[in-house]
Amino acid sequence: MIKKFVLMLSAITAMCLISKAYSMPVIGEDAPAFKANTTRGIIDFPHDFKGNWVVLFSHPADFTPVCTTEFIAFQELINKFNALNTKLVGLSVDSVEHHKEWIKSIKNLSFDNKNDIEITFPVIDDNKKEVAKKYGMLQNNNNDTKTVRAVFIIDPESKIRAIIYYPQSTGRYMPEIQRLLIALQTTDAFDVATPANWMPGDDVIVPLNENLESRTSQELKEQGITKHSPYLYTKKLDKGTICDKIFK
């Protein structure tokens, strides 16, 4: 009986360890910390990126077609990410040497009228899958060791602010990642929320509070606030004001 109990306890412990290894952090938590070798040297994450926004993204494997197009797309927009005080960090469960060979091959290929693309953002060596497990990039119900296309947006205080997951077969839409970054930074800078399909320059949502609900229609009008319902208020926030505040 005791032997059976010990075996059962061991099995439960093993299951818990596996679950923890593949657990996924959630929005609002501190970004899981790690040290790793990359194509740009050793990084201490997220410590080395404190004060910057970060887009940490995984790709299934090096030398794969969809990932190659994504790397080209990320690199093409790197100046725009820099303008948003945002650093890019890539990852796959391959070695640095493998990453470098793949990056070299990308520089030598031509795609979508683009060529001579040099990847300048760091790509993490995660051959042991340690980072992938910390960030839940390996799916529990998938025996494949390849990571899914995960995107973690991390703020200057090293908090996870957004998570997007794509299947291995679908490439990411870079303008949406940029739009999400701008929306998050706009929320922080102006204490507002952004409605569905929001783009910079569109009206923003004013957070509800007792003071807002007690204002008269004339007071709201004078402050540029439109009341759509008792729980939905918006105001204009022009694109230039946003750009002046959040773009470097």
PDB file of C-alpha atoms in Angstrom:
ATOM      1  CA  MET A   1       0.000   0.000   0.000  1.00  0.00           C
ATOM      2  CA  ILE A   2       2.788   2.409   0.956  1.00  0.00           C
ATOM      3  CA  LYS A   3       4.669   1.562  -2.228  1.00  0.00           C
ATOM      4  CA  LYS A   4       1.583   2.303  -4.338  1.00  0.00           C
ATOM      5  CA  PHE A   5       1.088   5.614  -2.505  1.00  0.00           C
ATOM      6  CA  VAL A   6       4.724   6.645  -3.130  1.00  0.00           C
ATOM      7  CA  LEU A   7       4.419   5.770  -6.815  1.00  0.00           C
ATOM      8  CA  MET A   8       1.177   7.743  -7.095  1.00  0.00           C
ATOM      9  CA  LEU A   9       2.749  10.732  -5.329  1.00  0.00           C
ATOM     10  CA  SER A  10       5.753  10.582  -7.678  1.00  0.00           C
ATOM     11  CA  ALA A  11       3.453  10.514 -10.699  1.00  0.00           C
ATOM     12  CA  ILE A  12       1.487  13.521  -9.445  1.00  0.00           C
ATOM     13  CA  THR A  13       4.723  15.416  -8.753  1.00  0.00           C
ATOM     14  CA  ALA A  14       5.999  14.651 -12.259  1.00  0.00           C
ATOM     15  CA  MET A  15       2.733  15.860 -13.793  1.00  0.00           C
ATOM     16  CA  CYS A  16       2.925  19.101 -11.820  1.00  0.00           C
ATOM     17  CA  LEU A  17       6.516  19.683 -12.917  1.00  0.00           C
ATOM     18  CA  ILE A  18       5.585  19.107 -16.560  1.00  0.00           C
ATOM     19  CA  SER A  19       2.602  21.449 -16.239  1.00  0.00           C
ATOM     20  CA  LYS A  20       4.803  24.110 -14.654  1.00  0.00           C
ATOM     21  CA  ALA A  21       7.458  23.712 -17.330  1.00  0.00           C
ATOM     22  CA  TYR A  22       4.917  24.360 -20.066  1.00  0.00           C
ATOM     23  CA  SER A  23       2.885  26.996 -18.206  1.00  0.00           C
ATOM     24  CA  MET A  24       2.264  30.332 -19.846  1.00  0.00           C
ATOM     25  CA  PRO A  25       2.727  33.702 -18.130  1.00  0.00           C
ATOM     26  CA  VAL A  26      -0.251  36.035 -18.131  1.00  0.00           C
ATOM     27  CA  ILE A  27      -0.831  39.708 -18.875  1.00  0.00           C
ATOM     28  CA  GLY A  28       0.201  41.912 -15.968  1.00  0.00           C
ATOM     29  CA  GLU A  29       2.851  39.552 -14.613  1.00  0.00           C
ATOM     30  CA  ASP A  30       6.581  40.199 -14.593  1.00  0.00           C
ATOM     31  CA  ALA A  31       8.227  38.817 -17.711  1.00  0.00           C
ATOM     32  CA  PRO A  32       9.989  35.554 -16.774  1.00  0.00           C
ATOM     33  CA  ALA A  33      13.714  36.195 -16.391  1.00  0.00           C
ATOM     34  CA  PHE A  34      16.472  34.280 -18.119  1.00  0.00           C
ATOM     35  CA  LYS A  35      20.052  34.570 -19.339  1.00  0.00           C
ATOM     36  CA  ALA A  36      20.824  33.288 -22.812  1.00  0.00           C
ATOM     37  CA  ASN A  37      23.301  33.388 -25.646  1.00  0.00           C
ATOM     38  CA  THR A  38      22.063  35.128 -28.792  1.00  0.00           C
ATOM     39  CA  THR A  39      23.317  36.058 -32.244  1.00  0.00           C
ATOM     40  CA  ARG A  40      24.259  39.405 -30.665  1.00  0.00           C
ATOM     41  CA  GLY A  41      25.922  38.052 -27.515  1.00  0.00           C
ATOM     42  CA  ILE A  42      24.763  37.150 -24.010  1.00  0.00           C
ATOM     43  CA  ILE A  43      21.588  38.845 -22.749  1.00  0.00           C
ATOM     44  CA  ASP A  44      20.122  39.074 -19.240  1.00  0.00           C
ATOM     45  CA  PHE A  45      16.401  39.308 -19.919  1.00  0.00           C
ATOM     46  CA  PRO A  46      14.493  41.450 -19.118  1.00  0.00           C
ATOM     47  CA  HIS A  47      17.114  43.349 -17.076  1.00  0.00           C
ATOM     48  CA  ASP A  48      19.128  44.446 -20.122  1.00  0.00           C
ATOM     49  CA  PHE A  49      15.996  45.910 -21.726  1.00  0.00           C
ATOM     50  CA  LYS A  50      14.697  47.887 -18.749  1.00  0.00           C
ATOM     51  CA  GLY A  51      13.324  51.231 -19.939  1.00  0.00           C
ATOM     52  CA  ASN A  52      12.421  49.872 -23.368  1.00  0.00           C
ATOM     53  CA  TRP A  53       9.377  48.145 -24.737  1.00  0.00           C
ATOM     54  CA  VAL A  54      10.183  44.679 -26.090  1.00  0.00           C
ATOM     55  CA  VAL A  55       8.577  42.458 -28.692  1.00  0.00           C
ATOM     56  CA  LEU A  56       9.746  38.952 -27.761  1.00  0.00           C
ATOM     57  CA  PHE A  57       8.671  36.534 -30.468  1.00  0.00           C
ATOM     58  CA  SER A  58       9.229  32.861 -31.195  1.00  0.00           C
ATOM     59  CA  HIS A  59       9.311  31.046 -34.509  1.00  0.00           C
ATOM     60  CA  PRO A  60       8.984  27.284 -35.077  1.00  0.00           C
ATOM     61  CA  ALA A  61      12.428  26.652 -36.556  1.00  0.00           C
ATOM     62  CA  ASP A  62      15.305  28.093 -38.587  1.00  0.00           C
ATOM     63  CA  PHE A  63      15.428  27.575 -42.346  1.00  0.00           C
ATOM     64  CA  THR A  64      11.639  27.435 -42.629  1.00  0.00           C
ATOM     65  CA  PRO A  65       9.689  29.415 -45.230  1.00  0.00           C
ATOM     66  CA  VAL A  66       7.093  31.307 -43.164  1.00  0.00           C
ATOM     67  CA  CYS A  67       9.662  32.259 -40.512  1.00  0.00           C
ATOM     68  CA  THR A  68      12.025  33.570 -43.161  1.00  0.00           C
ATOM     69  CA  THR A  69       9.366  35.946 -44.509  1.00  0.00           C
ATOM     70  CA  GLU A  70       8.620  37.113 -40.959  1.00  0.00           C
ATOM     71  CA  PHE A  71      12.264  37.861 -40.206  1.00  0.00           C
ATOM     72  CA  ILE A  72      12.463  39.951 -43.359  1.00  0.00           C
ATOM     73  CA  ALA A  73       9.260  41.799 -42.376  1.00  0.00           C
ATOM     74  CA  PHE A  74      10.456  42.472 -38.813  1.00  0.00           C
ATOM     75  CA  GLN A  75      13.807  43.748 -40.037  1.00  0.00           C
ATOM     76  CA  GLU A  76      12.204  45.970 -42.663  1.00  0.00           C
ATOM     77  CA  LEU A  77      10.256  47.779 -39.905  1.00  0.00           C
ATOM     78  CA  ILE A  78      13.006  47.924 -37.295  1.00  0.00           C
ATOM     79  CA  ASN A  79      13.392  51.715 -37.543  1.00  0.00           C
ATOM     80  CA  LYS A  80       9.675  52.119 -36.825  1.00  0.00           C
ATOM     81  CA  PHE A  81       9.980  49.841 -33.801  1.00  0.00           C
ATOM     82  CA  ASN A  82      12.993  51.878 -32.643  1.00  0.00           C
ATOM     83  CA  ALA A  83      10.896  55.042 -32.952  1.00  0.00           C
ATOM     84  CA  LEU A  84       8.441  53.441 -30.519  1.00  0.00           C
ATOM     85  CA  ASN A  85      11.275  52.765 -28.050  1.00  0.00           C
ATOM     86  CA  THR A  86      10.849  49.065 -28.814  1.00  0.00           C
ATOM     87  CA  LYS A  87      13.457  46.321 -29.131  1.00  0.00           C
ATOM     88  CA  LEU A  88      12.929  43.101 -31.061  1.00  0.00           C
ATOM     89  CA  VAL A  89      14.118  39.762 -29.667  1.00  0.00           C
ATOM     90  CA  GLY A  90      13.597  36.519 -31.606  1.00  0.00           C
ATOM     91  CA  LEU A  91      13.749  32.907 -30.458  1.00  0.00           C
ATOM     92  CA  SER A  92      13.610  29.346 -31.731  1.00  0.00           C
ATOM     93  CA  VAL A  93      14.742  26.047 -30.267  1.00  0.00           C
ATOM     94  CA  ASP A  94      17.922  26.094 -32.361  1.00  0.00           C
ATOM     95  CA  SER A  95      21.535  26.973 -31.577  1.00  0.00           C
ATOM     96  CA  VAL A  96      23.258  30.308 -32.201  1.00  0.00           C
ATOM     97  CA  GLU A  97      25.424  28.688 -34.887  1.00  0.00           C
ATOM     98  CA  HIS A  98      22.295  27.471 -36.649  1.00  0.00           C
ATOM     99  CA  HIS A  99      20.696  30.917 -36.321  1.00  0.00           C
ATOM    100  CA  LYS A 100      23.739  32.590 -37.845  1.00  0.00           C
ATOM    101  CA  GLU A 101      23.775  30.253 -40.823  1.00  0.00           C
ATOM    102  CA  TRP A 102      20.096  30.944 -41.409  1.00  0.00           C
ATOM    103  CA  ILE A 103      20.599  34.715 -41.090  1.00  0.00           C
ATOM    104  CA  LYS A 104      23.422  34.468 -43.622  1.00  0.00           C
ATOM    105  CA  SER A 105      21.114  32.629 -46.027  1.00  0.00           C
ATOM    106  CA  ILE A 106      18.424  35.313 -45.586  1.00  0.00           C
ATOM    107  CA  LYS A 107      20.931  38.003 -46.563  1.00  0.00           C
ATOM    108  CA  ASN A 108      21.672  36.103 -49.768  1.00  0.00           C
ATOM    109  CA  LEU A 109      18.099  35.508 -50.897  1.00  0.00           C
ATOM    110  CA  SER A 110      15.604  37.696 -52.748  1.00  0.00           C
ATOM    111  CA  PHE A 111      11.946  37.826 -51.705  1.00  0.00           C
ATOM    112  CA  ASP A 112       9.118  40.234 -52.513  1.00  0.00           C
ATOM    113  CA  ASN A 113      11.556  42.571 -54.295  1.00  0.00           C
ATOM    114  CA  LYS A 114      13.750  42.676 -51.196  1.00  0.00           C
ATOM    115  CA  ASN A 115      17.331  41.483 -51.003  1.00  0.00           C
ATOM    116  CA  ASP A 116      20.524  41.935 -49.008  1.00  0.00           C
ATOM    117  CA  ILE A 117      18.491  41.916 -45.768  1.00  0.00           C
ATOM    118  CA  GLU A 118      20.742  41.870 -42.708  1.00  0.00           C
ATOM    119  CA  ILE A 119      19.013  40.748 -39.504  1.00  0.00           C
ATOM    120  CA  THR A 120      20.201  43.052 -36.717  1.00  0.00           C
ATOM    121  CA  PHE A 121      17.995  42.041 -33.777  1.00  0.00           C
ATOM    122  CA  PRO A 122      19.192  39.281 -31.408  1.00  0.00           C
ATOM    123  CA  VAL A 123      17.951  35.710 -31.868  1.00  0.00           C
ATOM    124  CA  ILE A 124      18.078  33.538 -28.747  1.00  0.00           C
ATOM    125  CA  ASP A 125      19.799  30.179 -28.584  1.00  0.00           C
ATOM    126  CA  ASP A 126      17.131  28.016 -26.928  1.00  0.00           C
ATOM    127  CA  ASN A 127      18.409  24.578 -27.881  1.00  0.00           C
ATOM    128  CA  LYS A 128      17.450  23.262 -24.437  1.00  0.00           C
ATOM    129  CA  LYS A 129      13.943  24.791 -24.706  1.00  0.00           C
ATOM    130  CA  GLU A 130      14.331  26.515 -21.343  1.00  0.00           C
ATOM    131  CA  VAL A 131      12.986  29.899 -22.456  1.00  0.00           C
ATOM    132  CA  ALA A 132      10.281  28.350 -24.628  1.00  0.00           C
ATOM    133  CA  LYS A 133       8.976  26.442 -21.599  1.00  0.00           C
ATOM    134  CA  LYS A 134       9.047  29.523 -19.351  1.00  0.00           C
ATOM    135  CA  TYR A 135       6.922  31.418 -21.855  1.00  0.00           C
ATOM    136  CA  GLY A 136       4.592  28.564 -22.814  1.00  0.00           C
ATOM    137  CA  MET A 137       5.800  28.587 -26.412  1.00  0.00           C
ATOM    138  CA  LEU A 138       5.569  24.798 -26.646  1.00  0.00           C
ATOM    139  CA  GLN A 139       1.997  23.564 -26.654  1.00  0.00           C
ATOM    140  CA  ASN A 140       1.014  20.814 -24.198  1.00  0.00           C
ATOM    141  CA  ASN A 141      -1.082  18.876 -26.702  1.00  0.00           C
ATOM    142  CA  ASN A 142       1.563  18.939 -29.404  1.00  0.00           C
ATOM    143  CA  ASN A 143       4.425  16.444 -29.443  1.00  0.00           C
ATOM    144  CA  ASP A 144       6.298  18.632 -31.906  1.00  0.00           C
ATOM    145  CA  THR A 145       9.278  20.367 -30.283  1.00  0.00           C
ATOM    146  CA  LYS A 146       8.818  23.418 -32.495  1.00  0.00           C
ATOM    147  CA  THR A 147       7.495  26.550 -30.834  1.00  0.00           C
ATOM    148  CA  VAL A 148       4.303  28.234 -31.985  1.00  0.00           C
ATOM    149  CA  ARG A 149       4.446  31.814 -33.291  1.00  0.00           C
ATOM    150  CA  ALA A 150       4.146  33.589 -29.949  1.00  0.00           C
ATOM    151  CA  VAL A 151       4.392  37.349 -29.476  1.00  0.00           C
ATOM    152  CA  PHE A 152       4.918  38.883 -26.039  1.00  0.00           C
ATOM    153  CA  ILE A 153       4.825  42.658 -25.690  1.00  0.00           C
ATOM    154  CA  ILE A 154       6.705  43.713 -22.559  1.00  0.00           C
ATOM    155  CA  ASP A 155       6.700  47.254 -21.200  1.00  0.00           C
ATOM    156  CA  PRO A 156       9.612  49.346 -19.818  1.00  0.00           C
ATOM    157  CA  GLU A 157       8.868  48.050 -16.309  1.00  0.00           C
ATOM    158  CA  SER A 158       9.271  44.454 -17.571  1.00  0.00           C
ATOM    159  CA  LYS A 159       5.537  43.689 -17.271  1.00  0.00           C
ATOM    160  CA  ILE A 160       3.805  41.548 -19.888  1.00  0.00           C
ATOM    161  CA  ARG A 161       1.214  43.775 -21.533  1.00  0.00           C
ATOM    162  CA  ALA A 162      -0.034  41.672 -24.454  1.00  0.00           C
ATOM    163  CA  ILE A 163       0.231  38.128 -25.802  1.00  0.00           C
ATOM    164  CA  ILE A 164      -0.615  36.960 -29.322  1.00  0.00           C
ATOM    165  CA  TYR A 165      -0.371  33.360 -30.538  1.00  0.00           C
ATOM    166  CA  TYR A 166      -0.345  32.246 -34.161  1.00  0.00           C
ATOM    167  CA  PRO A 167      -0.266  28.692 -35.536  1.00  0.00           C
ATOM    168  CA  GLN A 168       2.863  27.459 -37.294  1.00  0.00           C
ATOM    169  CA  SER A 169       1.211  27.793 -40.702  1.00  0.00           C
ATOM    170  CA  THR A 170       0.273  31.498 -40.467  1.00  0.00           C
ATOM    171  CA  GLY A 171       2.687  34.402 -40.664  1.00  0.00           C
ATOM    172  CA  ARG A 172       2.224  37.386 -38.360  1.00  0.00           C
ATOM    173  CA  TYR A 173       0.740  40.692 -39.549  1.00  0.00           C
ATOM    174  CA  MET A 174       3.372  43.261 -38.581  1.00  0.00           C
ATOM    175  CA  PRO A 175       1.127  46.363 -38.799  1.00  0.00           C
ATOM    176  CA  GLU A 176      -1.113  44.861 -36.095  1.00  0.00           C
ATOM    177  CA  ILE A 177       1.862  44.370 -33.780  1.00  0.00           C
ATOM    178  CA  GLN A 178       2.818  48.016 -34.349  1.00  0.00           C
ATOM    179  CA  ARG A 179      -0.787  49.169 -33.859  1.00  0.00           C
ATOM    180  CA  LEU A 180      -0.990  47.256 -30.570  1.00  0.00           C
ATOM    181  CA  LEU A 181       2.245  48.845 -29.351  1.00  0.00           C
ATOM    182  CA  ILE A 182       0.964  52.325 -30.187  1.00  0.00           C
ATOM    183  CA  ALA A 183      -2.377  51.582 -28.505  1.00  0.00           C
ATOM    184  CA  LEU A 184      -0.686  50.396 -25.301  1.00  0.00           C
ATOM    185  CA  GLN A 185       1.629  53.404 -25.223  1.00  0.00           C
ATOM    186  CA  THR A 186      -1.316  55.734 -25.920  1.00  0.00           C
ATOM    187  CA  THR A 187      -3.234  54.176 -23.027  1.00  0.00           C
ATOM    188  CA  ASP A 188      -0.296  54.768 -20.693  1.00  0.00           C
ATOM    189  CA  ALA A 189       0.407  58.303 -21.878  1.00  0.00           C
ATOM    190  CA  PHE A 190      -3.158  59.647 -21.941  1.00  0.00           C
ATOM    191  CA  ASP A 191      -5.061  57.418 -19.469  1.00  0.00           C
ATOM    192  CA  VAL A 192      -7.553  56.260 -22.104  1.00  0.00           C
ATOM    193  CA  ALA A 193      -8.692  53.017 -23.728  1.00  0.00           C
ATOM    194  CA  THR A 194      -8.934  52.255 -27.440  1.00  0.00           C
ATOM    195  CA  PRO A 195     -12.061  50.901 -29.165  1.00  0.00           C
ATOM    196  CA  ALA A 196     -12.350  48.142 -31.755  1.00  0.00           C
ATOM    197  CA  ASN A 197     -10.401  48.782 -34.964  1.00  0.00           C
ATOM    198  CA  TRP A 198      -8.758  51.838 -33.404  1.00  0.00           C
ATOM    199  CA  MET A 199      -6.022  53.565 -35.347  1.00  0.00           C
ATOM    200  CA  PRO A 200      -3.972  56.593 -34.211  1.00  0.00           C
ATOM    201  CA  GLY A 201      -6.137  59.669 -34.794  1.00  0.00           C
ATOM    202  CA  ASP A 202      -9.434  57.898 -34.099  1.00  0.00           C
ATOM    203  CA  ASP A 203     -11.523  58.784 -31.044  1.00  0.00           C
ATOM    204  CA  VAL A 204     -10.481  57.111 -27.798  1.00  0.00           C
ATOM    205  CA  ILE A 205     -12.554  55.852 -24.875  1.00  0.00           C
ATOM    206  CA  VAL A 206     -12.622  57.872 -21.650  1.00  0.00           C
ATOM    207  CA  PRO A 207     -12.465  55.620 -18.562  1.00  0.00           C
ATOM    208  CA  LEU A 208     -15.593  55.710 -16.420  1.00  0.00           C
ATOM    209  CA  ASN A 209     -15.484  57.413 -13.046  1.00  0.00           C
ATOM    210  CA  GLU A 210     -17.951  59.077 -10.711  1.00  0.00           C
ATOM    211  CA  ASN A 211     -16.835  62.551 -11.707  1.00  0.00           C
ATOM    212  CA  LEU A 212     -17.499  61.787 -15.378  1.00  0.00           C
ATOM    213  CA  GLU A 213     -21.000  60.439 -14.729  1.00  0.00           C
ATOM    214  CA  SER A 214     -21.965  63.534 -12.725  1.00  0.00           C
ATOM    215  CA  ARG A 215     -21.065  66.027 -15.453  1.00  0.00           C
ATOM    216  CA  THR A 216     -23.780  67.761 -17.425  1.00  0.00           C
ATOM    217  CA  SER A 217     -24.060  67.503 -21.203  1.00  0.00           C
ATOM    218  CA  GLN A 218     -22.724  71.047 -21.499  1.00  0.00           C
ATOM    219  CA  GLU A 219     -19.706  70.260 -19.297  1.00  0.00           C
ATOM    220  CA  LEU A 220     -18.927  67.160 -21.343  1.00  0.00           C
ATOM    221  CA  LYS A 221     -19.178  69.158 -24.560  1.00  0.00           C
ATOM    222  CA  GLU A 222     -16.812  71.838 -23.252  1.00  0.00           C
ATOM    223  CA  GLN A 223     -14.271  69.124 -22.424  1.00  0.00           C
ATOM    224  CA  GLY A 224     -14.603  67.503 -25.850  1.00  0.00           C
ATOM    225  CA  ILE A 225     -16.234  64.357 -24.470  1.00  0.00           C
ATOM    226  CA  THR A 226     -19.111  62.604 -26.248  1.00  0.00           C
ATOM    227  CA  LYS A 227     -21.561  60.511 -24.252  1.00  0.00           C
ATOM    228  CA  HIS A 228     -22.858  57.524 -26.236  1.00  0.00           C
ATOM    229  CA  SER A 229     -24.427  55.719 -23.270  1.00  0.00           C
ATOM    230  CA  PRO A 230     -24.089  55.690 -19.465  1.00  0.00           C
ATOM    231  CA  TYR A 231     -21.080  53.398 -19.874  1.00  0.00           C
ATOM    232  CA  LEU A 232     -19.458  54.640 -23.106  1.00  0.00           C
ATOM    233  CA  TYR A 233     -17.761  58.021 -23.452  1.00  0.00           C
ATOM    234  CA  THR A 234     -15.268  59.034 -26.129  1.00  0.00           C
ATOM    235  CA  LYS A 235     -13.111  62.015 -26.997  1.00  0.00           C
ATOM    236  CA  LYS A 236     -10.886  63.064 -29.839  1.00  0.00           C
ATOM    237  CA  LEU A 237      -7.154  62.473 -29.624  1.00  0.00           C
ATOM    238  CA  ASP A 238      -5.433  63.571 -32.790  1.00  0.00           C
ATOM    239  CA  LYS A 239      -2.582  61.654 -34.344  1.00  0.00           C
ATOM    240  CA  GLY A 240      -0.107  64.529 -33.962  1.00  0.00           C
ATOM    241  CA  THR A 241      -0.631  64.675 -30.204  1.00  0.00           C
ATOM    242  CA  ILE A 242       0.023  60.945 -29.938  1.00  0.00           C
ATOM    243  CA  CYS A 243       3.133  61.138 -32.127  1.00  0.00           C
ATOM    244  CA  ASP A 244       4.552  64.033 -30.111  1.00  0.00           C
ATOM    245  CA  LYS A 245       4.116  62.074 -26.901  1.00  0.00           C
ATOM    246  CA  ILE A 246       5.215  58.548 -27.715  1.00  0.00           C
ATOM    247  CA  PHE A 247       7.475  58.606 -30.770  1.00  0.00           C
ATOM    248  CA  LYS A 248      11.190  59.200 -30.251  1.00  0.00           C
TER     249      LYS A 248
END
